[in-house]
Short mmCIF file of C-alpha atoms and ligand atoms in Angstrom, two decimals:
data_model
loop_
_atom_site.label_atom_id
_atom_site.label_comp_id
_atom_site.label_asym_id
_atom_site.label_seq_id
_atom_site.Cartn_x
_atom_site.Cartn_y
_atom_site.Cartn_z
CA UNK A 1 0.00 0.00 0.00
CA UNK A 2 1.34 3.04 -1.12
CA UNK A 3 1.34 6.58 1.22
CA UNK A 4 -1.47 7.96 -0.54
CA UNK A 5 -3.51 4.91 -0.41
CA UNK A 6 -2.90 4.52 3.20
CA UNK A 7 -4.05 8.32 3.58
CA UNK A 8 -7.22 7.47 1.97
CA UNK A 9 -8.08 4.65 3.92
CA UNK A 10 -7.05 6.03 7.25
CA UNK A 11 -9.38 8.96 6.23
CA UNK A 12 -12.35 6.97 5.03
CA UNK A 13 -11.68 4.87 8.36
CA UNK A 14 -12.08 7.99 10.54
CA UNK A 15 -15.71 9.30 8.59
CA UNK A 16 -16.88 6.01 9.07
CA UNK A 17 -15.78 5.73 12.94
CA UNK A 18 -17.34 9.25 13.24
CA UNK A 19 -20.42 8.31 11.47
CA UNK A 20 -20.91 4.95 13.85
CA UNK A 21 -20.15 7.07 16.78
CA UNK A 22 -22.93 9.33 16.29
CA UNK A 23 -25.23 6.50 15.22
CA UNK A 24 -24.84 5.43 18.53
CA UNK A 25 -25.29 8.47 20.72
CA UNK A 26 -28.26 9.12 18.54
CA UNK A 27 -29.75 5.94 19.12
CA UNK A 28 -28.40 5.54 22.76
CA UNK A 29 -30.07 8.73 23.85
CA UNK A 30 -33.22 8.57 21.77
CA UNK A 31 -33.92 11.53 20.17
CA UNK A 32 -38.05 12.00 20.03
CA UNK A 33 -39.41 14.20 17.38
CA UNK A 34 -42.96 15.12 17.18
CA UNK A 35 -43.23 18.29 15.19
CA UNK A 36 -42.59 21.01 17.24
CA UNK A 37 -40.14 19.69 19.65
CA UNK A 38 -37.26 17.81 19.49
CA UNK A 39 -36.82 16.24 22.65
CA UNK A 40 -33.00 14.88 23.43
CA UNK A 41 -33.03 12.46 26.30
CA UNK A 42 -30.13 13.01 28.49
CA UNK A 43 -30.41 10.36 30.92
CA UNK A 44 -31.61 9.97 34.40
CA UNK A 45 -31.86 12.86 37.03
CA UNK A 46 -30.30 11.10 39.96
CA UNK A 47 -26.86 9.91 37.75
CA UNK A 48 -26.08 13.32 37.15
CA UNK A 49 -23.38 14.77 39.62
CA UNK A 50 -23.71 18.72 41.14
CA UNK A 51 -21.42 20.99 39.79
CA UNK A 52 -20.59 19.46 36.65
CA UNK A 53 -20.69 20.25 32.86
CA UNK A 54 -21.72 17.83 30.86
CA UNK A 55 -21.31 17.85 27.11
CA UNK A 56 -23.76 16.61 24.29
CA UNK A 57 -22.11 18.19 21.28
CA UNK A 58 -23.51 16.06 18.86
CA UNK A 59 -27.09 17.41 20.30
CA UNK A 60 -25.78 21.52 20.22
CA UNK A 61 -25.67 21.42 23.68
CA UNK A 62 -24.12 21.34 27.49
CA UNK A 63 -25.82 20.67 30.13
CA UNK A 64 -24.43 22.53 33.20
CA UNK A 65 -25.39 21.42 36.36
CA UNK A 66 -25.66 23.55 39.68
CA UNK A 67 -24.60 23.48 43.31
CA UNK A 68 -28.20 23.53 43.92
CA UNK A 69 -29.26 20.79 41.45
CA UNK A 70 -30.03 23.17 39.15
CA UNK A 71 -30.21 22.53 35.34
CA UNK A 72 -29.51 24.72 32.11
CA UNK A 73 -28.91 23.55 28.74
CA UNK A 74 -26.47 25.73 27.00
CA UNK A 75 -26.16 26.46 23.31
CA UNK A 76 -22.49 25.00 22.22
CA UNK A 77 -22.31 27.59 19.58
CA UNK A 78 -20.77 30.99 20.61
CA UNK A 79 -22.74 34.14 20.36
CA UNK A 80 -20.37 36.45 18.72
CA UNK A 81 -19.97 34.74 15.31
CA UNK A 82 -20.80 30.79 16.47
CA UNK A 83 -18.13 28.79 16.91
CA UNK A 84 -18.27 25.70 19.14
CA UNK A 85 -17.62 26.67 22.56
CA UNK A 86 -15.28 24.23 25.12
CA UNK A 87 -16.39 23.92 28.79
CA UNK A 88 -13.66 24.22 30.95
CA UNK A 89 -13.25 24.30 35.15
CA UNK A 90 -15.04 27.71 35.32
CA UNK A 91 -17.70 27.60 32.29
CA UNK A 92 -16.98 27.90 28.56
CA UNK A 93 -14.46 29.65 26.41
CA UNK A 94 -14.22 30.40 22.95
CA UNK A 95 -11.31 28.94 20.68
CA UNK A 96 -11.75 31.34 18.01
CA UNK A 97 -11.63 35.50 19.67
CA UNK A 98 -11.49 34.43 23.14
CA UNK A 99 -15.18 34.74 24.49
CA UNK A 100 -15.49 33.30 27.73
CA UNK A 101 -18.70 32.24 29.81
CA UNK A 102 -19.57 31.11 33.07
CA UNK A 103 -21.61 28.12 33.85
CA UNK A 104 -24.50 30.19 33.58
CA UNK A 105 -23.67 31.08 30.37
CA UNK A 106 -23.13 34.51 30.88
CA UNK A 107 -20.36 36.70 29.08
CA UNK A 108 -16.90 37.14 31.16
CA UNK A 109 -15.03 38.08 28.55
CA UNK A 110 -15.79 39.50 25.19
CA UNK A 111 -15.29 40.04 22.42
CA UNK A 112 -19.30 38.06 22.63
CA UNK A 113 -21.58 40.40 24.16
CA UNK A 114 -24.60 38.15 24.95
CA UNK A 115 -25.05 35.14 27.28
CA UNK A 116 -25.13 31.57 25.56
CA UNK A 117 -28.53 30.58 23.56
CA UNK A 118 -30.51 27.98 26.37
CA UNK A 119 -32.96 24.76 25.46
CA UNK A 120 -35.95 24.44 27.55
CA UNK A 121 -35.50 20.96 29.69
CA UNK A 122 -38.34 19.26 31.13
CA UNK A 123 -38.19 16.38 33.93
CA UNK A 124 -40.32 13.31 33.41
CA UNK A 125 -40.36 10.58 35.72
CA UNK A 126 -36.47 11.11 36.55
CA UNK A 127 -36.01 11.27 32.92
CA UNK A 128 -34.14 14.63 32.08
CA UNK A 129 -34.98 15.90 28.49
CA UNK A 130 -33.84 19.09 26.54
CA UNK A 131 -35.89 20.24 23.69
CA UNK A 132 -33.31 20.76 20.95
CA UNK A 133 -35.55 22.22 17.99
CA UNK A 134 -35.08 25.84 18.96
CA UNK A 135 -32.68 27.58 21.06
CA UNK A 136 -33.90 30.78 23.08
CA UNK A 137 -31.71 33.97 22.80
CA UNK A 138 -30.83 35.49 26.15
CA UNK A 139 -29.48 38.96 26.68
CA UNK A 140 -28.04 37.83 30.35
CA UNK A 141 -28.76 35.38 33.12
CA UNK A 142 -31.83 35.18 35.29
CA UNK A 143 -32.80 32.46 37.83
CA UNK A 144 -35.66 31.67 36.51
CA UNK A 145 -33.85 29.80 33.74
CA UNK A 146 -32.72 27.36 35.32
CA UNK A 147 -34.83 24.40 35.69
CA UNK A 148 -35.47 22.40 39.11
CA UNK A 149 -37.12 19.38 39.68
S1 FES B 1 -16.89 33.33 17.62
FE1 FES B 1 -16.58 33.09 19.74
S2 FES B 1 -15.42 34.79 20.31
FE2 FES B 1 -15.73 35.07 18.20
#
């Protein structure tokens, strides 16, 4: 096998390991569409620890769970010109002009000048569930955001 060949195949290896992967995570977390919603099923309530970020990029979200319990779904995409945000210790920065957010979401650093889109969640039966159809633009953080059991 020649160097380009081998190229090629490693490249066509990697799609199809990226295509499986999200197969899986798609199927794993069972995505329920019924017209207007587009419900993402993150798992169950009581698995999920305090004070954590959790990602779901393949869904466009992180779910960012509080001291308190508290939940918000966060928009990955960044809100000056929407690249993919990271979560980090603090909250979220901003590989491409050096945004950073806080686990609310809310700007720390510009150059963004808006806090992070949200997803409405909704608890059922332990069952956590963020309705990824449409994001909801936020100018800031408020507490009545964040969702509680
Ligand atoms: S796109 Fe995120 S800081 Fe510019």
């Amino acid at each position: 096998m020649n160097r380009k060949n081998f190229i090629k195949k490693t490249a066509l290896a990697l799609v199809a390991l990226e295509a499986g992967y999200l197969t899986f995570d798609a199927l794993k977390n069972k995505n329920i569409n019924n017209g207007d919603n587009q419900l993402y099923k993150v798992g169950r309530l009581d698995s999920l620890e305090k004070n954590k970020i959790y990602p779901f990029g393949s869904a466009k979200f992180q779910l960012s769970v509080l001291e308190d319990g508290g939940l918000l779904a966060l928009s990955v995409k960044c809100t000056h010109l929407g690249c993919i945000v990271q979560a980090n210790d603090n909250g979220f920065e901003c590989p491409c002009h050096a945004s950073s957010f806080n686990k609310f979401g809310e700007v720390e650093s510009p150059p963004a000048t808006r806090a992070l889109d949200i997803f409405p969640i909704s608890i059922v039966k332990g069952e956590v569930f963020v309705d990824i159809h449409k994001p909801i633009k936020r100018k800031d953080f408020q507490t009545s955001q964040i969702t509680y059991v």
